[in-house]
Amino acid sequence: MGKKSLKKISVFLSTVMLMVSMMSIMAFATPPIAPDAPTKGSLTITKDGAEFKAYKVLNANQNASAQCYDYSVTPEFSDFFGNVDYGNYTVDGIKNLTADQMKVFGENLHKFVIEKSLVANMIISSSVKTEVDFGYYLVLESSGTSGGSVVVSTPMITSVPAVSGDAWQYDVTLYPKDNDQILSKKIVEGSNRVDTSSANIGDTIKYEVKSLVPRYSSNLTKVKYKFTDTMSKGLTYDEATGITIKIGSEILQGALDGDPDAANKHYVVKKTMNADETTTIEITFNYEKIKAYSLAEIILSYQARLNEKALIKTNANVGNVNNVKLEYTNNPNVEGSVKELNSKVTTYTWGLGLKKVDANNITKDLEGAEFKITDSADINTGNVLGKYTYNAAGEVVILSGNLTTNGKGEVAVTGLKDGDYFIHEVKAPAGYSLLKAPVKVTITATKDAGNNYTGAATIAVTNGNEAGSIVSPVTMKDNNVLFNVQIKNYSGISLPTTGGIGTDGFVKIAISLLAIVAVSGVVYLAIEKKKRA
């Protein structure tokens, strides 16, 4: 391509660079050039921890008679202009580009640099004032050290010198802006979004992940944007429901790994069962299909069931964790420049061991007592809770029938959220009386200042029924730790609602016995009188 010139070019320099469109060539009248004007300028780029490459696209030479700068194409970019593969631009046409068109112009320059493997004219470190020849420059961030969870700034274009107000500015400063990236995972509880929750084994836990679709140059093809969700062994991914991904009101179309049509979908989902019993769900996006939504919020929704392998403790910081990791291209100008964000939520659950003993000798264990646990003092109207127990092998299984104490007087129910529970005895051990009223226990979870569950909890008998008492926690074969409730049975008589038999109990029993004796005496006297007659 031959030499081309563009007269009376001025460049608008914005204080803050958001993208290439913030710097454009304009065909306005330019201020006069002073006789003692500098013959070189400087370029300073301010962004902590970053480094930049500057490519000179056009030369700028002072035209004293015309009081302007003449621009001509540098040899390195001679094949760019007039090339349909890169937008078919002309130097004269640059001044007519709109802001959006300037952005595309910068992206095409970036594409040309990559495909032609051009070497930068200079390397510019952050905040270092660097002397440059007059010209028109493409500036790309080249370091991978940009701090924070960001996608680095898009290509920038600037002219040195540039027009600022009614004067030429020979020392040009750029302030590139990164696109901030976010990652937030929450548990969905109705209209609330929380970081921690409490659940029963068997409950469904709904998850929501929010992020932003990153913005890159439109010509880029190798961009990584991938979510990896890892569910602990106590969580079972709901494959039947799957994943729903939305941007605004639009639901994106996904495919399962191996689907022959996956390349035409927005994303691909791959599920892996790991050796440690965790589950990994990978959601890999086809950036070409979502780049039109750049900087828009993206929402992923899916769910899992709290299963029989849930971790159960009574102390803090031990729960059933669901972690999501986002990997995304941080700097497309640096090969392998990928950043990572993580966000996690935790669900806690607890359990009860029941220990049945003789009220007069608590070292005597009682076998064969049967219980139901409900959410109401009335066994006929309450919902049955505690649907999971341990079998003889120490495995968590679905409860079939009632909770029945073994030869050690023990039975356990596992996977209970915090709250109130009523322990109803529905069958007493042989030779013992049935509890007259349920034992109510309350599991109270500890929360931090942010109202998040910590995993720690306490338990107490909360209806005054002295048949029940809290004893030392019990550790099961799977190392889960359960609260332990001791329940006493009396033989021969019915257990009152609260406390022991008491004086009133003995008085009532005595009166009943006296009444029986009195009636018997009357009958005996009547018989004797009849005989004498």
Coordinates of C-alpha atoms in Angstrom, one line a residue:
M1 CA 0.0 0.0 0.0
G2 CA 1.3 3.5 -0.9
K3 CA 1.7 6.3 1.5
K4 CA -1.5 7.8 2.7
S5 CA -2.0 11.0 4.6
L6 CA -4.8 12.5 6.6
K7 CA -4.7 16.2 7.4
K8 CA -6.4 18.1 10.2
I9 CA -6.7 15.1 12.5
S10 CA -7.4 15.7 16.1
V11 CA -7.8 13.1 18.8
F12 CA -10.2 13.3 21.7
L13 CA -8.5 12.1 24.9
S14 CA -10.9 11.0 27.6
T15 CA -9.8 11.2 31.2
V16 CA -10.8 7.6 31.8
M17 CA -10.3 4.9 29.1
L18 CA -13.1 2.4 29.1
M19 CA -12.5 0.9 25.6
V20 CA -11.1 1.9 22.3
S21 CA -14.3 3.9 21.6
M22 CA -13.2 6.4 24.2
M23 CA -10.4 7.6 21.9
S24 CA -11.2 8.5 18.3
I25 CA -10.0 10.6 15.4
M26 CA -12.2 13.5 14.7
A27 CA -12.3 15.8 11.8
F28 CA -12.6 19.0 13.8
A29 CA -10.4 22.0 13.3
T30 CA -7.2 21.6 15.2
P31 CA -5.4 24.2 17.3
P32 CA -2.3 25.9 15.8
I33 CA 1.0 24.2 16.4
A34 CA 3.5 26.5 18.2
P35 CA 6.8 27.2 16.5
D36 CA 8.7 25.7 19.4
A37 CA 6.4 22.6 19.7
P38 CA 8.1 19.4 20.8
T39 CA 9.1 16.8 18.2
K40 CA 8.5 13.9 20.5
G41 CA 5.8 13.1 23.1
S42 CA 5.2 10.7 25.9
L43 CA 2.7 8.0 26.8
T44 CA 1.9 7.0 30.4
I45 CA -0.5 4.2 31.2
T46 CA -1.8 4.0 34.8
K47 CA -3.0 0.6 36.1
D48 CA -1.4 -1.0 39.1
G49 CA 0.5 -4.2 38.3
A50 CA 0.0 -4.2 34.6
E51 CA 2.3 -3.9 31.6
F52 CA 1.4 -2.9 28.0
K53 CA 2.6 -3.3 24.4
A54 CA 2.3 -0.3 22.1
Y55 CA 2.2 -0.8 18.3
K56 CA 2.6 2.2 16.0
V57 CA -0.1 2.1 13.3
L58 CA 0.4 5.5 11.7
N59 CA 3.3 8.0 11.6
A60 CA 2.5 11.6 12.5
N61 CA 4.6 14.4 10.9
Q62 CA 4.3 18.1 11.5
N63 CA 3.0 20.1 8.6
A64 CA 4.1 23.6 9.5
S65 CA 2.3 25.3 6.6
A66 CA -1.0 23.6 7.2
Q67 CA -0.7 23.8 11.0
C68 CA -1.5 20.2 11.4
Y69 CA 0.0 16.7 11.5
D70 CA 0.1 14.5 8.5
Y71 CA -0.6 10.8 9.1
S72 CA 0.9 7.9 7.1
V73 CA 0.7 4.1 7.5
T74 CA 3.7 2.4 9.0
P75 CA 5.3 -0.5 7.0
E76 CA 4.1 -3.0 9.6
F77 CA 0.4 -2.1 9.1
S78 CA 0.6 -1.5 5.3
D79 CA -1.3 -4.8 4.7
F80 CA -4.0 -3.9 7.2
F81 CA -5.7 -1.0 5.4
G82 CA -7.8 -1.9 2.4
N83 CA -7.8 -5.6 3.4
V84 CA -11.3 -7.1 3.5
D85 CA -10.2 -9.7 6.1
Y86 CA -9.7 -6.9 8.6
G87 CA -12.6 -4.6 7.8
N88 CA -11.3 -2.9 4.6
Y89 CA -10.5 0.4 6.3
T90 CA -8.9 3.5 4.8
V91 CA -6.8 6.0 6.7
D92 CA -9.1 8.8 5.4
G93 CA -12.1 6.9 6.7
I94 CA -11.0 6.7 10.3
K95 CA -12.3 10.1 11.1
N96 CA -15.8 9.1 10.2
L97 CA -16.0 6.1 12.5
T98 CA -18.6 6.1 15.3
A99 CA -17.8 5.1 18.8
D100 CA -19.0 1.5 18.3
Q101 CA -17.2 1.3 14.9
M102 CA -14.0 2.5 16.6
K103 CA -14.3 -0.4 19.0
V104 CA -14.5 -2.8 16.1
F105 CA -11.6 -1.0 14.4
G106 CA -9.4 -1.6 17.5
E107 CA -10.4 -5.2 17.6
N108 CA -9.5 -5.7 13.9
L109 CA -6.1 -4.1 14.6
H110 CA -5.7 -6.5 17.5
K111 CA -6.6 -9.5 15.2
F112 CA -4.0 -8.3 12.7
V113 CA -1.3 -8.0 15.3
I114 CA -2.0 -11.6 16.5
E115 CA -2.2 -13.2 13.1
K116 CA 0.8 -11.4 11.7
S117 CA 2.8 -12.0 14.9
L118 CA 3.9 -8.3 15.0
V119 CA 6.5 -7.2 17.5
A120 CA 5.5 -4.2 19.6
N121 CA 7.4 -0.9 19.1
M122 CA 7.8 -0.6 22.9
I123 CA 6.9 -2.1 26.3
I124 CA 5.3 0.4 28.7
S125 CA 5.1 -0.4 32.4
S126 CA 2.3 1.0 34.6
S127 CA 2.7 4.7 35.6
V128 CA 6.1 5.0 33.8
K129 CA 6.3 8.0 31.5
T130 CA 7.7 6.6 28.2
E131 CA 9.0 8.8 25.4
V132 CA 7.4 8.0 22.0
D133 CA 7.6 9.3 18.5
F134 CA 4.5 11.1 17.2
G135 CA 2.0 8.7 15.8
Y136 CA -1.2 6.7 16.2
Y137 CA -0.9 3.7 18.5
L138 CA -2.7 0.5 19.3
V139 CA -2.1 -0.4 23.0
L140 CA -2.6 -3.9 24.4
E141 CA -2.3 -5.0 28.0
S142 CA 0.4 -7.7 27.9
S143 CA 1.0 -8.8 31.5
G144 CA -1.0 -11.4 33.4
T145 CA -0.4 -9.7 36.8
S146 CA -3.4 -7.4 36.8
G147 CA -4.8 -7.7 40.3
G148 CA -8.3 -8.6 41.4
S149 CA -11.0 -10.7 39.8
V150 CA -11.0 -8.9 36.4
V151 CA -10.9 -9.3 32.7
V152 CA -8.2 -7.0 31.5
S153 CA -9.0 -3.9 29.4
T154 CA -9.9 -4.2 25.8
P155 CA -7.6 -2.8 23.0
M156 CA -7.0 1.0 23.3
I157 CA -6.1 3.5 20.5
T158 CA -4.5 6.8 21.1
S159 CA -2.7 9.5 19.2
V160 CA 0.4 11.3 20.4
P161 CA 0.1 14.3 20.4
A162 CA -3.6 14.5 21.1
V163 CA -6.0 17.5 21.2
S164 CA -7.3 18.4 24.7
G165 CA -9.6 21.4 24.7
D166 CA -8.0 24.1 22.5
A167 CA -4.4 22.9 22.8
W168 CA -2.1 20.1 21.7
Q169 CA -1.3 17.7 24.5
Y170 CA 2.1 16.1 24.0
D171 CA 2.2 14.1 27.2
V172 CA -0.7 11.6 27.0
T173 CA -1.9 9.5 29.9
L174 CA -4.3 6.6 29.6
Y175 CA -6.4 5.1 32.4
P176 CA -7.6 1.7 31.2
K177 CA -10.5 0.1 33.1
D178 CA -10.9 -3.6 33.7
N179 CA -14.2 -5.4 33.5
D180 CA -14.9 -6.6 37.0
Q181 CA -15.9 -10.3 37.3
I182 CA -18.1 -11.6 40.1
L183 CA -19.1 -15.0 41.4
S184 CA -21.8 -15.6 44.0
K185 CA -23.3 -18.9 45.0
K186 CA -26.4 -19.0 47.3
I187 CA -28.9 -21.5 48.7
V188 CA -32.4 -20.5 47.7
E189 CA -35.0 -20.6 50.5
G190 CA -38.2 -19.1 49.1
S191 CA -37.4 -15.4 48.3
N192 CA -34.2 -15.5 50.4
R193 CA -30.7 -16.2 49.3
V194 CA -28.4 -17.6 52.0
D195 CA -24.9 -18.9 52.5
T196 CA -25.8 -21.7 55.0
S197 CA -28.9 -23.8 55.7
S198 CA -30.3 -26.6 57.8
A199 CA -32.0 -29.6 56.3
N200 CA -33.3 -33.1 56.9
I201 CA -31.8 -36.0 55.0
G202 CA -34.0 -36.4 51.9
D203 CA -34.7 -32.7 51.5
T204 CA -34.0 -30.9 48.2
I205 CA -31.6 -28.0 48.4
K206 CA -31.8 -25.4 45.6
Y207 CA -28.8 -23.5 44.4
E208 CA -28.3 -20.3 42.5
V209 CA -25.0 -19.0 41.0
K210 CA -24.6 -15.5 39.6
S211 CA -21.7 -14.2 37.5
L212 CA -21.1 -11.8 34.6
V213 CA -20.5 -12.7 31.0
P214 CA -17.0 -11.3 30.3
R215 CA -16.2 -8.9 27.5
Y216 CA -13.4 -9.5 25.1
S217 CA -12.5 -8.3 21.7
S218 CA -15.1 -9.7 19.3
N219 CA -12.4 -11.3 17.1
L220 CA -11.1 -13.6 19.9
T221 CA -11.9 -17.3 19.5
K222 CA -9.9 -19.0 22.3
V223 CA -11.7 -17.8 25.4
K224 CA -12.3 -19.9 28.6
Y225 CA -15.5 -19.4 30.6
K226 CA -16.2 -22.4 32.7
F227 CA -18.0 -23.3 36.0
T228 CA -17.1 -26.4 38.0
D229 CA -19.5 -27.3 40.8
T230 CA -18.3 -29.8 43.4
M231 CA -20.8 -31.5 45.7
S232 CA -19.6 -33.2 48.8
K233 CA -20.6 -36.9 49.3
G234 CA -23.7 -35.9 51.3
L235 CA -25.2 -34.2 48.3
T236 CA -26.8 -35.9 45.3
Y237 CA -27.1 -33.8 42.1
D238 CA -30.6 -33.8 40.7
E239 CA -30.0 -34.9 37.1
A240 CA -33.7 -35.1 36.3
T241 CA -34.1 -31.4 36.9
G242 CA -30.7 -30.5 35.5
I243 CA -29.4 -27.0 35.1
T244 CA -31.2 -23.9 34.0
I245 CA -29.1 -21.0 32.8
K246 CA -30.6 -17.6 32.2
I247 CA -29.4 -14.2 30.9
G248 CA -32.2 -11.7 31.5
S249 CA -35.4 -13.5 30.5
E250 CA -33.7 -15.7 27.9
I251 CA -33.0 -19.3 28.8
L252 CA -29.8 -20.6 27.3
Q253 CA -29.6 -23.9 25.4
G254 CA -27.3 -26.5 26.8
A255 CA -26.1 -30.0 25.8
L256 CA -24.7 -33.0 27.7
D257 CA -21.1 -34.0 27.2
G258 CA -20.8 -36.1 24.1
D259 CA -23.9 -34.7 22.4
P260 CA -23.1 -34.4 18.7
D261 CA -24.9 -31.1 18.5
A262 CA -23.0 -29.6 21.5
A263 CA -21.1 -27.1 19.3
N264 CA -24.3 -25.4 18.4
K265 CA -25.4 -24.9 22.1
H266 CA -24.5 -22.2 24.5
Y267 CA -22.9 -24.6 27.0
V268 CA -22.1 -28.2 27.7
V269 CA -22.6 -30.1 31.0
K270 CA -20.4 -32.9 32.2
K271 CA -21.1 -34.9 35.4
T272 CA -18.3 -36.9 37.0
M273 CA -18.6 -39.2 40.1
N274 CA -15.2 -39.0 41.9
A275 CA -13.3 -41.7 43.9
D276 CA -13.8 -39.7 47.1
E277 CA -17.6 -39.9 46.5
T278 CA -17.9 -36.2 45.6
T279 CA -19.7 -35.2 42.4
T280 CA -18.3 -32.7 39.9
I281 CA -20.5 -30.8 37.5
E282 CA -18.7 -28.9 34.7
I283 CA -20.5 -26.3 32.7
T284 CA -18.3 -25.1 29.8
F285 CA -19.5 -22.2 27.7
N286 CA -19.1 -21.6 24.0
Y287 CA -18.1 -18.0 24.2
E288 CA -18.9 -17.4 20.6
K289 CA -22.6 -18.1 21.4
I290 CA -22.8 -15.8 24.5
K291 CA -20.5 -12.9 23.6
A292 CA -23.5 -10.8 22.5
Y293 CA -24.4 -10.8 26.3
S294 CA -21.0 -9.4 27.4
L295 CA -21.2 -7.8 30.9
A296 CA -24.7 -9.1 31.4
E297 CA -25.6 -11.0 34.5
I298 CA -25.8 -14.8 34.1
I299 CA -27.7 -17.0 36.5
L300 CA -27.3 -20.8 37.0
S301 CA -30.0 -22.7 38.9
Y302 CA -29.9 -26.4 39.9
Q303 CA -30.5 -28.5 42.9
A304 CA -29.4 -31.5 45.0
R305 CA -30.8 -33.8 47.6
L306 CA -29.2 -34.2 51.1
N307 CA -28.5 -37.9 51.1
E308 CA -27.6 -40.7 53.5
K309 CA -23.9 -39.9 53.5
A310 CA -24.4 -36.4 55.0
L311 CA -21.8 -35.3 57.5
I312 CA -23.3 -34.9 61.0
K313 CA -21.5 -33.4 63.9
T314 CA -22.4 -31.3 66.9
N315 CA -19.5 -28.9 66.7
A316 CA -18.8 -25.9 64.3
N317 CA -17.5 -25.9 60.7
V318 CA -18.4 -29.4 59.7
G319 CA -21.2 -29.6 57.1
N320 CA -22.1 -30.6 53.6
V321 CA -20.3 -28.2 51.3
N322 CA -21.2 -27.3 47.8
N323 CA -18.4 -25.3 46.1
V324 CA -18.4 -23.6 42.7
K325 CA -15.3 -22.5 40.8
L326 CA -15.3 -20.1 37.9
E327 CA -12.4 -20.2 35.4
Y328 CA -12.2 -17.4 32.9
T329 CA -9.7 -15.9 30.5
N330 CA -8.2 -12.9 32.3
N331 CA -5.9 -11.5 29.6
P332 CA -6.5 -12.8 26.1
N333 CA -3.2 -11.2 25.0
V334 CA -1.3 -13.6 27.2
E335 CA -1.5 -17.3 26.5
G336 CA -2.8 -19.3 29.4
S337 CA -3.8 -16.3 31.4
V338 CA -6.8 -17.7 33.3
K339 CA -8.1 -16.5 36.6
E340 CA -10.2 -18.4 39.1
L341 CA -13.0 -17.4 41.6
N342 CA -14.6 -19.6 44.2
S343 CA -17.8 -19.5 46.2
K344 CA -19.3 -22.0 48.5
V345 CA -22.4 -22.7 50.6
T346 CA -22.9 -25.3 53.4
T347 CA -25.9 -27.2 54.6
Y348 CA -25.9 -28.7 58.1
T349 CA -27.9 -31.5 59.7
W350 CA -28.0 -33.3 63.0
G351 CA -29.1 -36.5 64.6
L352 CA -30.5 -38.2 67.8
G353 CA -29.5 -41.3 69.6
L354 CA -32.2 -42.7 71.9
K355 CA -31.2 -44.7 74.9
K356 CA -33.9 -46.6 76.7
V357 CA -33.3 -47.5 80.4
D358 CA -35.0 -48.7 83.5
A359 CA -36.0 -45.7 85.6
N360 CA -34.9 -47.3 88.9
N361 CA -31.7 -48.7 87.5
I362 CA -30.3 -46.7 84.5
T363 CA -27.6 -49.2 83.9
K364 CA -30.3 -51.6 82.8
D365 CA -30.9 -51.3 79.0
L366 CA -34.4 -51.9 77.7
E367 CA -34.9 -53.7 74.4
G368 CA -38.0 -53.6 72.3
A369 CA -39.2 -50.0 73.0
E370 CA -40.8 -48.5 69.9
F371 CA -40.9 -44.8 69.1
K372 CA -42.2 -42.3 66.5
I373 CA -40.8 -38.8 66.1
T374 CA -43.2 -36.1 65.0
D375 CA -43.5 -32.3 64.9
S376 CA -46.5 -32.2 67.2
A377 CA -47.4 -33.3 70.7
D378 CA -50.5 -35.0 69.2
I379 CA -49.2 -38.1 67.5
N380 CA -52.4 -38.3 65.4
T381 CA -52.0 -34.9 63.8
G382 CA -48.3 -34.5 63.6
N383 CA -46.0 -35.2 60.7
V384 CA -43.6 -38.1 61.1
L385 CA -40.0 -36.9 61.0
G386 CA -36.7 -38.8 61.4
K387 CA -37.1 -41.1 58.4
Y388 CA -33.5 -42.4 58.4
T389 CA -31.8 -44.7 60.9
Y390 CA -28.8 -47.0 61.3
N391 CA -28.9 -50.7 60.6
A392 CA -26.9 -53.3 62.5
A393 CA -23.9 -52.8 60.2
G394 CA -23.8 -49.1 61.0
E395 CA -25.2 -47.9 57.7
V396 CA -27.8 -45.2 57.2
V397 CA -31.0 -46.7 55.8
I398 CA -34.6 -45.5 55.3
L399 CA -36.6 -46.3 58.4
S400 CA -39.2 -49.1 57.9
G401 CA -41.8 -49.0 60.6
N402 CA -41.1 -47.6 64.1
L403 CA -37.7 -46.8 65.7
T404 CA -37.1 -49.9 67.9
T405 CA -34.4 -50.2 70.6
N406 CA -31.9 -53.0 70.3
G407 CA -30.4 -55.2 73.0
K408 CA -28.4 -52.3 74.3
G409 CA -31.5 -50.1 74.5
E410 CA -30.3 -48.0 71.6
V411 CA -31.8 -46.7 68.4
A412 CA -30.8 -43.7 66.3
V413 CA -32.4 -41.3 63.9
T414 CA -30.2 -39.2 61.7
G415 CA -30.4 -36.2 59.4
L416 CA -32.6 -33.7 61.3
K417 CA -32.6 -29.9 60.8
D418 CA -32.8 -27.6 63.8
G419 CA -36.2 -27.3 65.5
D420 CA -38.6 -29.0 67.8
Y421 CA -39.1 -32.8 67.9
F422 CA -41.7 -34.9 69.9
I423 CA -40.5 -38.4 70.8
H424 CA -43.6 -40.6 71.2
E425 CA -43.3 -44.1 72.7
V426 CA -45.8 -46.2 70.9
K427 CA -44.8 -49.6 72.4
A428 CA -43.2 -50.1 75.8
P429 CA -40.7 -52.8 76.6
A430 CA -42.2 -56.0 78.0
G431 CA -43.1 -55.5 81.6
Y432 CA -43.0 -51.7 81.5
S433 CA -45.6 -49.0 81.2
L434 CA -45.9 -46.7 78.1
L435 CA -44.9 -43.1 78.4
K436 CA -48.0 -41.1 79.1
A437 CA -46.7 -38.0 77.2
P438 CA -44.0 -37.5 74.5
V439 CA -40.6 -36.1 75.3
K440 CA -40.1 -32.9 73.5
V441 CA -36.5 -32.0 72.5
T442 CA -35.3 -28.9 70.7
I443 CA -32.2 -28.7 68.5
T444 CA -30.9 -25.1 68.6
A445 CA -28.4 -24.2 66.0
T446 CA -25.7 -21.6 66.6
K447 CA -25.5 -18.7 64.2
D448 CA -22.9 -16.0 63.8
A449 CA -23.3 -12.3 63.6
G450 CA -24.3 -12.5 60.0
N451 CA -27.1 -15.0 60.9
N452 CA -25.3 -17.8 59.2
Y453 CA -25.2 -21.4 60.7
T454 CA -21.9 -22.3 62.1
G455 CA -22.6 -26.0 62.3
A456 CA -22.5 -26.1 66.1
A457 CA -25.8 -26.9 67.9
T458 CA -27.2 -27.8 71.3
I459 CA -30.1 -29.9 72.4
A460 CA -32.5 -29.8 75.4
V461 CA -35.7 -31.4 76.7
T462 CA -38.1 -28.5 76.5
N463 CA -41.5 -29.7 77.8
G464 CA -40.4 -30.7 81.3
N465 CA -40.9 -34.4 80.8
E466 CA -38.5 -35.9 83.3
A467 CA -38.6 -39.2 81.6
G468 CA -36.2 -37.7 79.1
S469 CA -32.7 -36.3 79.7
I470 CA -29.7 -35.3 77.6
V471 CA -26.6 -37.5 78.0
S472 CA -23.2 -37.6 76.3
P473 CA -23.2 -37.6 72.4
V474 CA -22.8 -40.9 70.7
T475 CA -20.3 -41.5 67.8
M476 CA -21.6 -43.9 65.1
K477 CA -19.6 -46.3 63.0
D478 CA -19.4 -43.7 60.1
N479 CA -17.9 -41.2 62.6
N480 CA -21.0 -39.1 62.6
V481 CA -21.7 -37.7 66.1
L482 CA -25.3 -37.6 67.3
F483 CA -27.0 -36.0 70.3
N484 CA -28.1 -38.6 72.8
V485 CA -31.4 -38.6 74.6
Q486 CA -31.9 -41.0 77.5
I487 CA -35.5 -42.1 78.1
K488 CA -36.6 -43.9 81.3
N489 CA -39.4 -46.4 81.7
Y490 CA -41.1 -47.6 84.9
S491 CA -42.4 -51.1 85.4
G492 CA -45.8 -51.9 86.9
I493 CA -47.4 -48.5 86.8
S494 CA -48.1 -45.7 84.3
L495 CA -45.6 -42.9 84.1
P496 CA -47.1 -39.5 84.8
T497 CA -46.8 -36.7 82.3
T498 CA -44.1 -34.9 84.2
G499 CA -41.8 -35.9 87.1
G500 CA -42.0 -39.1 89.1
I501 CA -45.0 -40.7 90.7
G502 CA -45.1 -38.1 93.5
T503 CA -47.3 -38.0 96.7
D504 CA -50.5 -37.3 94.7
G505 CA -49.9 -40.5 92.8
F506 CA -49.6 -42.6 95.9
V507 CA -52.7 -40.9 97.4
K508 CA -54.8 -41.7 94.3
I509 CA -53.6 -45.3 94.2
A510 CA -54.3 -45.7 98.0
I511 CA -57.8 -44.3 97.7
S512 CA -58.5 -46.7 94.8
L513 CA -57.3 -49.6 96.8
L514 CA -59.4 -48.6 99.8
A515 CA -62.5 -48.3 97.6
I516 CA -61.9 -51.8 96.4
V517 CA -61.5 -53.1 100.0
A518 CA -64.7 -51.3 101.1
V519 CA -66.8 -52.7 98.2
S520 CA -65.4 -56.2 98.9
G521 CA -66.4 -55.8 102.6
V522 CA -70.0 -54.9 101.8
V523 CA -70.4 -57.8 99.5
Y524 CA -68.9 -60.2 102.2
L525 CA -71.3 -58.9 104.9
A526 CA -74.3 -59.3 102.7
I527 CA -73.4 -63.0 102.0
E528 CA -72.9 -63.7 105.7
K529 CA -76.3 -62.3 106.6
K530 CA -78.0 -64.3 103.9
K531 CA -76.5 -67.5 105.3
R532 CA -77.7 -66.8 108.8
A533 CA -81.1 -66.2 107.6

